[in-house]
PDB file of C-alpha atoms in Angstrom:
ATOM      1  CA  UNK A 966     -17.069 -11.720  -3.709  1.00  0.00           C
ATOM      2  CA  UNK A 967     -16.982 -13.164  -0.203  1.00  0.00           C
ATOM      3  CA  UNK A 968     -14.929 -11.544   2.741  1.00  0.00           C
ATOM      4  CA  UNK A 969     -12.907 -14.207   4.591  1.00  0.00           C
ATOM      5  CA  UNK A 970     -11.842 -13.497   8.257  1.00  0.00           C
ATOM      6  CA  UNK A 971      -7.954 -13.564   8.116  1.00  0.00           C
ATOM      7  CA  UNK A 972      -6.592 -15.881  10.735  1.00  0.00           C
ATOM      8  CA  UNK A 973      -2.996 -14.763  10.061  1.00  0.00           C
ATOM      9  CA  UNK A 974      -1.917 -13.115  13.294  1.00  0.00           C
ATOM     10  CA  UNK A 975       1.375 -11.663  11.891  1.00  0.00           C
ATOM     11  CA  UNK A 976       2.295  -7.997  12.328  1.00  0.00           C
ATOM     12  CA  UNK A 977       4.604  -6.673   9.735  1.00  0.00           C
ATOM     13  CA  UNK A 978       6.985  -4.181  11.142  1.00  0.00           C
ATOM     14  CA  UNK A 979       9.592  -1.776   9.781  1.00  0.00           C
ATOM     15  CA  UNK A 980      11.100   1.237  11.418  1.00  0.00           C
ATOM     16  CA  UNK A 981      12.928   4.397  10.110  1.00  0.00           C
ATOM     17  CA  UNK A 982      15.570   6.407  11.878  1.00  0.00           C
ATOM     18  CA  UNK A 983      15.974  10.231  12.219  1.00  0.00           C
ATOM     19  CA  UNK A 984      17.455  10.351   8.706  1.00  0.00           C
ATOM     20  CA  UNK A 985      14.393   8.595   7.270  1.00  0.00           C
ATOM     21  CA  UNK A 986      16.354   5.354   6.516  1.00  0.00           C
ATOM     22  CA  UNK A 987      15.064   1.873   7.299  1.00  0.00           C
ATOM     23  CA  UNK A 988      16.719   0.659  10.350  1.00  0.00           C
ATOM     24  CA  UNK A 989      14.646  -2.437  11.258  1.00  0.00           C
ATOM     25  CA  UNK A 990      12.421  -4.977   9.665  1.00  0.00           C
ATOM     26  CA  UNK A 991      11.037  -8.045  11.358  1.00  0.00           C
ATOM     27  CA  UNK A 992      10.893 -11.550   9.963  1.00  0.00           C
ATOM     28  CA  UNK A 993       7.236 -11.361   9.274  1.00  0.00           C
ATOM     29  CA  UNK A 994       7.892  -8.196   7.082  1.00  0.00           C
ATOM     30  CA  UNK A 995      10.613 -10.085   5.131  1.00  0.00           C
ATOM     31  CA  UNK A 996       8.174 -13.167   4.755  1.00  0.00           C
ATOM     32  CA  UNK A 997       5.401 -11.009   3.417  1.00  0.00           C
ATOM     33  CA  UNK A 998       7.682  -9.231   0.982  1.00  0.00           C
ATOM     34  CA  UNK A 999       8.788 -12.642  -0.414  1.00  0.00           C
ATOM     35  CA  UNK A1000       5.124 -13.868  -0.599  1.00  0.00           C
ATOM     36  CA  UNK A1001       4.471 -10.866  -2.802  1.00  0.00           C
ATOM     37  CA  UNK A1002       7.335 -11.588  -5.263  1.00  0.00           C
ATOM     38  CA  UNK A1003       9.911  -9.395  -3.573  1.00  0.00           C
ATOM     39  CA  UNK A1004      12.302 -11.711  -2.004  1.00  0.00           C
ATOM     40  CA  UNK A1005      14.777  -9.451  -0.114  1.00  0.00           C
ATOM     41  CA  UNK A1006      17.062  -9.949   2.879  1.00  0.00           C
ATOM     42  CA  UNK A1007      17.437  -7.528   5.781  1.00  0.00           C
ATOM     43  CA  UNK A1008      20.874  -6.654   4.616  1.00  0.00           C
ATOM     44  CA  UNK A1009      19.385  -5.322   1.228  1.00  0.00           C
ATOM     45  CA  UNK A1010      16.795  -3.168   2.869  1.00  0.00           C
ATOM     46  CA  UNK A1011      18.492  -1.813   5.998  1.00  0.00           C
ATOM     47  CA  UNK A1012      19.971   1.730   5.458  1.00  0.00           C
ATOM     48  CA  UNK A1013      17.802   2.463   2.351  1.00  0.00           C
ATOM     49  CA  UNK A1014      15.740   5.641   2.413  1.00  0.00           C
ATOM     50  CA  UNK A1015      12.121   4.765   2.945  1.00  0.00           C
ATOM     51  CA  UNK A1016      10.982   7.488   0.534  1.00  0.00           C
ATOM     52  CA  UNK A1017      12.975   5.808  -2.262  1.00  0.00           C
ATOM     53  CA  UNK A1018      10.452   2.967  -2.175  1.00  0.00           C
ATOM     54  CA  UNK A1019       7.478   5.422  -2.731  1.00  0.00           C
ATOM     55  CA  UNK A1020       7.354   6.473  -6.370  1.00  0.00           C
ATOM     56  CA  UNK A1021       4.551   8.909  -6.194  1.00  0.00           C
ATOM     57  CA  UNK A1022       5.569  12.514  -5.126  1.00  0.00           C
ATOM     58  CA  UNK A1023       2.177  13.300  -3.582  1.00  0.00           C
ATOM     59  CA  UNK A1024       2.214  10.002  -1.455  1.00  0.00           C
ATOM     60  CA  UNK A1025       5.931  10.845  -0.436  1.00  0.00           C
ATOM     61  CA  UNK A1026       4.700  14.247   0.682  1.00  0.00           C
ATOM     62  CA  UNK A1027       1.776  12.701   2.620  1.00  0.00           C
ATOM     63  CA  UNK A1028       3.968  10.166   4.437  1.00  0.00           C
ATOM     64  CA  UNK A1029       6.575  12.827   5.118  1.00  0.00           C
ATOM     65  CA  UNK A1030       3.686  15.011   6.685  1.00  0.00           C
ATOM     66  CA  UNK A1031       2.585  12.044   8.910  1.00  0.00           C
ATOM     67  CA  UNK A1032       6.085  11.372  10.038  1.00  0.00           C
ATOM     68  CA  UNK A1033       6.735  15.023  10.830  1.00  0.00           C
ATOM     69  CA  UNK A1034       3.559  15.087  12.918  1.00  0.00           C
ATOM     70  CA  UNK A1035       4.643  12.004  14.833  1.00  0.00           C
ATOM     71  CA  UNK A1036       7.980  13.621  15.684  1.00  0.00           C
ATOM     72  CA  UNK A1037       6.083  16.669  16.886  1.00  0.00           C
ATOM     73  CA  UNK A1038       3.968  14.592  19.267  1.00  0.00           C
ATOM     74  CA  UNK A1039       0.869  13.791  17.331  1.00  0.00           C
ATOM     75  CA  UNK A1040      -0.387  10.276  16.722  1.00  0.00           C
ATOM     76  CA  UNK A1041      -0.205   7.370  16.712  1.00  0.00           C
ATOM     77  CA  UNK A1042      -1.914   7.245  13.271  1.00  0.00           C
ATOM     78  CA  UNK A1043      -4.072   4.347  12.136  1.00  0.00           C
ATOM     79  CA  UNK A1044      -5.565   3.966   8.661  1.00  0.00           C
ATOM     80  CA  UNK A1045      -6.877   1.278   6.352  1.00  0.00           C
ATOM     81  CA  UNK A1046      -5.296   0.473   3.015  1.00  0.00           C
ATOM     82  CA  UNK A1047      -5.159  -2.313   0.474  1.00  0.00           C
ATOM     83  CA  UNK A1048      -2.173  -4.559  -0.448  1.00  0.00           C
ATOM     84  CA  UNK A1049      -3.876  -6.654  -3.171  1.00  0.00           C
ATOM     85  CA  UNK A1050      -2.574  -9.704  -5.062  1.00  0.00           C
ATOM     86  CA  UNK A1051      -3.837 -10.800  -8.518  1.00  0.00           C
ATOM     87  CA  UNK A1052      -6.134 -13.323  -6.975  1.00  0.00           C
ATOM     88  CA  UNK A1053      -7.400 -11.453  -3.883  1.00  0.00           C
ATOM     89  CA  UNK A1054      -8.152  -8.120  -2.250  1.00  0.00           C
ATOM     90  CA  UNK A1055      -6.299  -7.803   0.971  1.00  0.00           C
ATOM     91  CA  UNK A1056      -7.689  -5.280   3.474  1.00  0.00           C
ATOM     92  CA  UNK A1057      -4.885  -4.028   5.735  1.00  0.00           C
ATOM     93  CA  UNK A1058      -4.377  -1.595   8.592  1.00  0.00           C
ATOM     94  CA  UNK A1059      -1.404   0.534   9.116  1.00  0.00           C
ATOM     95  CA  UNK A1060      -0.342   1.985  12.461  1.00  0.00           C
ATOM     96  CA  UNK A1061       2.383   4.572  12.556  1.00  0.00           C
ATOM     97  CA  UNK A1062       3.891   5.534  15.956  1.00  0.00           C
ATOM     98  CA  UNK A1063       6.866   7.319  17.320  1.00  0.00           C
ATOM     99  CA  UNK A1064       9.371   5.464  19.500  1.00  0.00           C
ATOM    100  CA  UNK A1065      10.705   8.196  21.697  1.00  0.00           C
ATOM    101  CA  UNK A1066      13.661   6.349  23.299  1.00  0.00           C
ATOM    102  CA  UNK A1067      15.159   5.217  19.902  1.00  0.00           C
ATOM    103  CA  UNK A1068      13.799   8.413  18.082  1.00  0.00           C
ATOM    104  CA  UNK A1069      12.483   6.130  15.412  1.00  0.00           C
ATOM    105  CA  UNK A1070       9.106   5.811  13.636  1.00  0.00           C
ATOM    106  CA  UNK A1071       7.530   2.321  13.583  1.00  0.00           C
ATOM    107  CA  UNK A1072       5.178   1.097  10.890  1.00  0.00           C
ATOM    108  CA  UNK A1073       2.983  -1.816  11.890  1.00  0.00           C
ATOM    109  CA  UNK A1074       0.761  -3.489   9.279  1.00  0.00           C
ATOM    110  CA  UNK A1075      -1.770  -6.205   9.724  1.00  0.00           C
ATOM    111  CA  UNK A1076      -4.154  -8.164   7.518  1.00  0.00           C
ATOM    112  CA  UNK A1077      -7.792  -7.475   8.554  1.00  0.00           C
ATOM    113  CA  UNK A1078      -9.459  -9.534   5.812  1.00  0.00           C
ATOM    114  CA  UNK A1079      -9.159 -11.150   2.489  1.00  0.00           C
ATOM    115  CA  UNK A1080     -11.638 -11.238  -0.566  1.00  0.00           C
ATOM    116  CA  UNK A1081     -10.924 -13.956  -3.034  1.00  0.00           C
ATOM    117  CA  UNK A1082     -11.549 -13.069  -6.665  1.00  0.00           C
ATOM    118  CA  UNK A1083     -10.852 -14.027 -10.305  1.00  0.00           C
ATOM    119  CA  UNK A1084      -7.153 -13.556 -11.045  1.00  0.00           C
ATOM    120  CA  UNK A1085      -6.530 -10.051 -12.287  1.00  0.00           C
ATOM    121  CA  UNK A1086      -3.649 -10.091 -14.790  1.00  0.00           C
ATOM    122  CA  UNK A1087      -3.156  -6.273 -14.513  1.00  0.00           C
ATOM    123  CA  UNK A1088      -1.601  -6.969 -11.118  1.00  0.00           C
ATOM    124  CA  UNK A1089       0.615  -9.832 -12.264  1.00  0.00           C
ATOM    125  CA  UNK A1090       4.131  -8.444 -12.996  1.00  0.00           C
ATOM    126  CA  UNK A1091       4.797 -11.503 -15.183  1.00  0.00           C
ATOM    127  CA  UNK A1092       1.984 -10.716 -17.614  1.00  0.00           C
ATOM    128  CA  UNK A1093       3.156  -9.198 -20.979  1.00  0.00           C
ATOM    129  CA  UNK A1094       2.821  -5.354 -20.991  1.00  0.00           C
ATOM    130  CA  UNK A1095       3.234  -2.646 -23.522  1.00  0.00           C
ATOM    131  CA  UNK A1096       4.168   1.075 -23.348  1.00  0.00           C
ATOM    132  CA  UNK A1097       0.807   2.235 -21.992  1.00  0.00           C
ATOM    133  CA  UNK A1098       0.478   3.165 -18.408  1.00  0.00           C
ATOM    134  CA  UNK A1099      -2.499   3.434 -16.087  1.00  0.00           C
ATOM    135  CA  UNK A1100      -2.651   4.883 -12.642  1.00  0.00           C
ATOM    136  CA  UNK A1101      -3.512   2.832  -9.695  1.00  0.00           C
ATOM    137  CA  UNK A1102      -3.926   4.150  -6.153  1.00  0.00           C
ATOM    138  CA  UNK A1103      -1.399   2.844  -3.702  1.00  0.00           C
ATOM    139  CA  UNK A1104      -3.898   3.063  -0.876  1.00  0.00           C
ATOM    140  CA  UNK A1105      -7.280   1.812  -2.108  1.00  0.00           C
ATOM    141  CA  UNK A1106      -6.149   0.072  -5.424  1.00  0.00           C
ATOM    142  CA  UNK A1107      -8.714   1.821  -7.507  1.00  0.00           C
ATOM    143  CA  UNK A1108      -7.746   2.670 -11.095  1.00  0.00           C
ATOM    144  CA  UNK A1109      -8.022   5.979 -12.856  1.00  0.00           C
ATOM    145  CA  UNK A1110     -10.040   5.237 -15.925  1.00  0.00           C
ATOM    146  CA  UNK A1111     -10.580   8.940 -17.054  1.00  0.00           C
ATOM    147  CA  UNK A1112     -14.222   8.310 -16.259  1.00  0.00           C
ATOM    148  CA  UNK A1113     -13.428   8.202 -12.548  1.00  0.00           C
ATOM    149  CA  UNK A1114     -11.548   6.009 -10.103  1.00  0.00           C
ATOM    150  CA  UNK A1115     -12.935   2.343 -10.226  1.00  0.00           C
ATOM    151  CA  UNK A1116     -12.236  -0.889  -8.577  1.00  0.00           C
ATOM    152  CA  UNK A1117      -9.811  -2.904 -10.648  1.00  0.00           C
ATOM    153  CA  UNK A1118     -12.301  -5.355 -12.021  1.00  0.00           C
ATOM    154  CA  UNK A1119     -14.675  -2.526 -13.198  1.00  0.00           C
ATOM    155  CA  UNK A1120     -11.658  -0.671 -14.725  1.00  0.00           C
ATOM    156  CA  UNK A1121     -10.772  -3.652 -16.816  1.00  0.00           C
ATOM    157  CA  UNK A1122     -14.214  -3.616 -18.340  1.00  0.00           C
ATOM    158  CA  UNK A1123     -14.447   0.096 -18.751  1.00  0.00           C
ATOM    159  CA  UNK A1124     -10.979   0.283 -20.484  1.00  0.00           C
ATOM    160  CA  UNK A1125     -11.702  -2.783 -22.507  1.00  0.00           C
ATOM    161  CA  UNK A1126      -8.546  -4.566 -21.232  1.00  0.00           C
ATOM    162  CA  UNK A1127     -10.119  -8.027 -21.102  1.00  0.00           C
ATOM    163  CA  UNK A1128      -9.312  -8.726 -24.732  1.00  0.00           C
ATOM    164  CA  UNK A1129      -5.748  -7.323 -24.847  1.00  0.00           C
ATOM    165  CA  UNK A1130      -2.719  -9.756 -25.305  1.00  0.00           C
ATOM    166  CA  UNK A1131      -0.549  -7.132 -23.611  1.00  0.00           C
ATOM    167  CA  UNK A1132      -1.725  -4.947 -20.820  1.00  0.00           C
ATOM    168  CA  UNK A1133      -0.702  -1.408 -19.658  1.00  0.00           C
ATOM    169  CA  UNK A1134       1.875  -1.037 -16.895  1.00  0.00           C
ATOM    170  CA  UNK A1135       0.529   0.101 -13.694  1.00  0.00           C
ATOM    171  CA  UNK A1136       1.813   3.384 -12.182  1.00  0.00           C
ATOM    172  CA  UNK A1137       1.290   3.683  -8.508  1.00  0.00           C
ATOM    173  CA  UNK A1138      -0.060   7.129  -7.225  1.00  0.00           C
ATOM    174  CA  UNK A1139      -2.662   8.241  -4.724  1.00  0.00           C
ATOM    175  CA  UNK A1140      -6.253   9.002  -5.652  1.00  0.00           C
ATOM    176  CA  UNK A1141      -7.902  12.265  -4.617  1.00  0.00           C
ATOM    177  CA  UNK A1142     -10.053  10.509  -1.981  1.00  0.00           C
ATOM    178  CA  UNK A1143      -7.186   8.801  -0.318  1.00  0.00           C
ATOM    179  CA  UNK A1144      -5.014  11.824  -0.484  1.00  0.00           C
ATOM    180  CA  UNK A1145      -7.634  13.900   1.160  1.00  0.00           C
ATOM    181  CA  UNK A1146      -8.110  11.254   3.876  1.00  0.00           C
ATOM    182  CA  UNK A1147      -4.385  11.036   4.628  1.00  0.00           C
ATOM    183  CA  UNK A1148      -4.048  14.854   4.632  1.00  0.00           C
ATOM    184  CA  UNK A1149      -6.928  15.188   7.166  1.00  0.00           C
ATOM    185  CA  UNK A1150      -5.477  12.384   9.384  1.00  0.00           C
ATOM    186  CA  UNK A1151      -2.086  14.169   9.585  1.00  0.00           C
ATOM    187  CA  UNK A1152      -3.760  17.538  10.312  1.00  0.00           C
ATOM    188  CA  UNK A1153      -6.138  16.108  12.946  1.00  0.00           C
ATOM    189  CA  UNK A1154      -3.464  14.103  14.741  1.00  0.00           C
ATOM    190  CA  UNK A1155      -5.902  11.138  15.327  1.00  0.00           C
ATOM    191  CA  UNK A1156      -6.879   7.933  13.425  1.00  0.00           C
ATOM    192  CA  UNK A1157      -9.359   7.218  10.715  1.00  0.00           C
ATOM    193  CA  UNK A1158     -11.715   4.185  10.430  1.00  0.00           C
ATOM    194  CA  UNK A1159     -12.656   4.986   6.866  1.00  0.00           C
ATOM    195  CA  UNK A1160     -13.659   1.706   5.302  1.00  0.00           C
ATOM    196  CA  UNK A1161     -12.414   0.430   2.058  1.00  0.00           C
ATOM    197  CA  UNK A1162     -15.392  -0.603  -0.166  1.00  0.00           C
TER     198      UNK A1162
END
């Protein structure tokens, strides 16, 4: 799998107000959402609680911790994460900072690199699914196989999903390694350059 240098200069920005509600999204953020099969307008997003878009309780806690630390004067926080599509791994960087004048927290994401790969149906919402669920980390995109957290391609082999007509639904969570890294980041008040594999 080859890493391609991303030429896309866009920065995807959204902000939350003192009540934790989304109060701003830029056009690049909206475009990126549409490119990832979530075509929404600013009117549909503004005023919505940020935490309502994070399904995993532990990840909500960690983001809440980071936001509280920002309001207390720590940060800005920078950390890598993945935002994969079925046909590629997208290596991203998140920056979270506090805008003192507006009393808002700004989230700035940027693509750092893309790895093309064979299409993975497990990430395709249009692929038929059944009642089974498997956990996928929202941050590193590894899958919990019960034999450890593995890259998606390896998990498909380990769980013997390659010969299934219907696939399990993915349930987003945060793996122990990413949870520990975000917790350390919040408590240190700095940034992490932890590399995604």
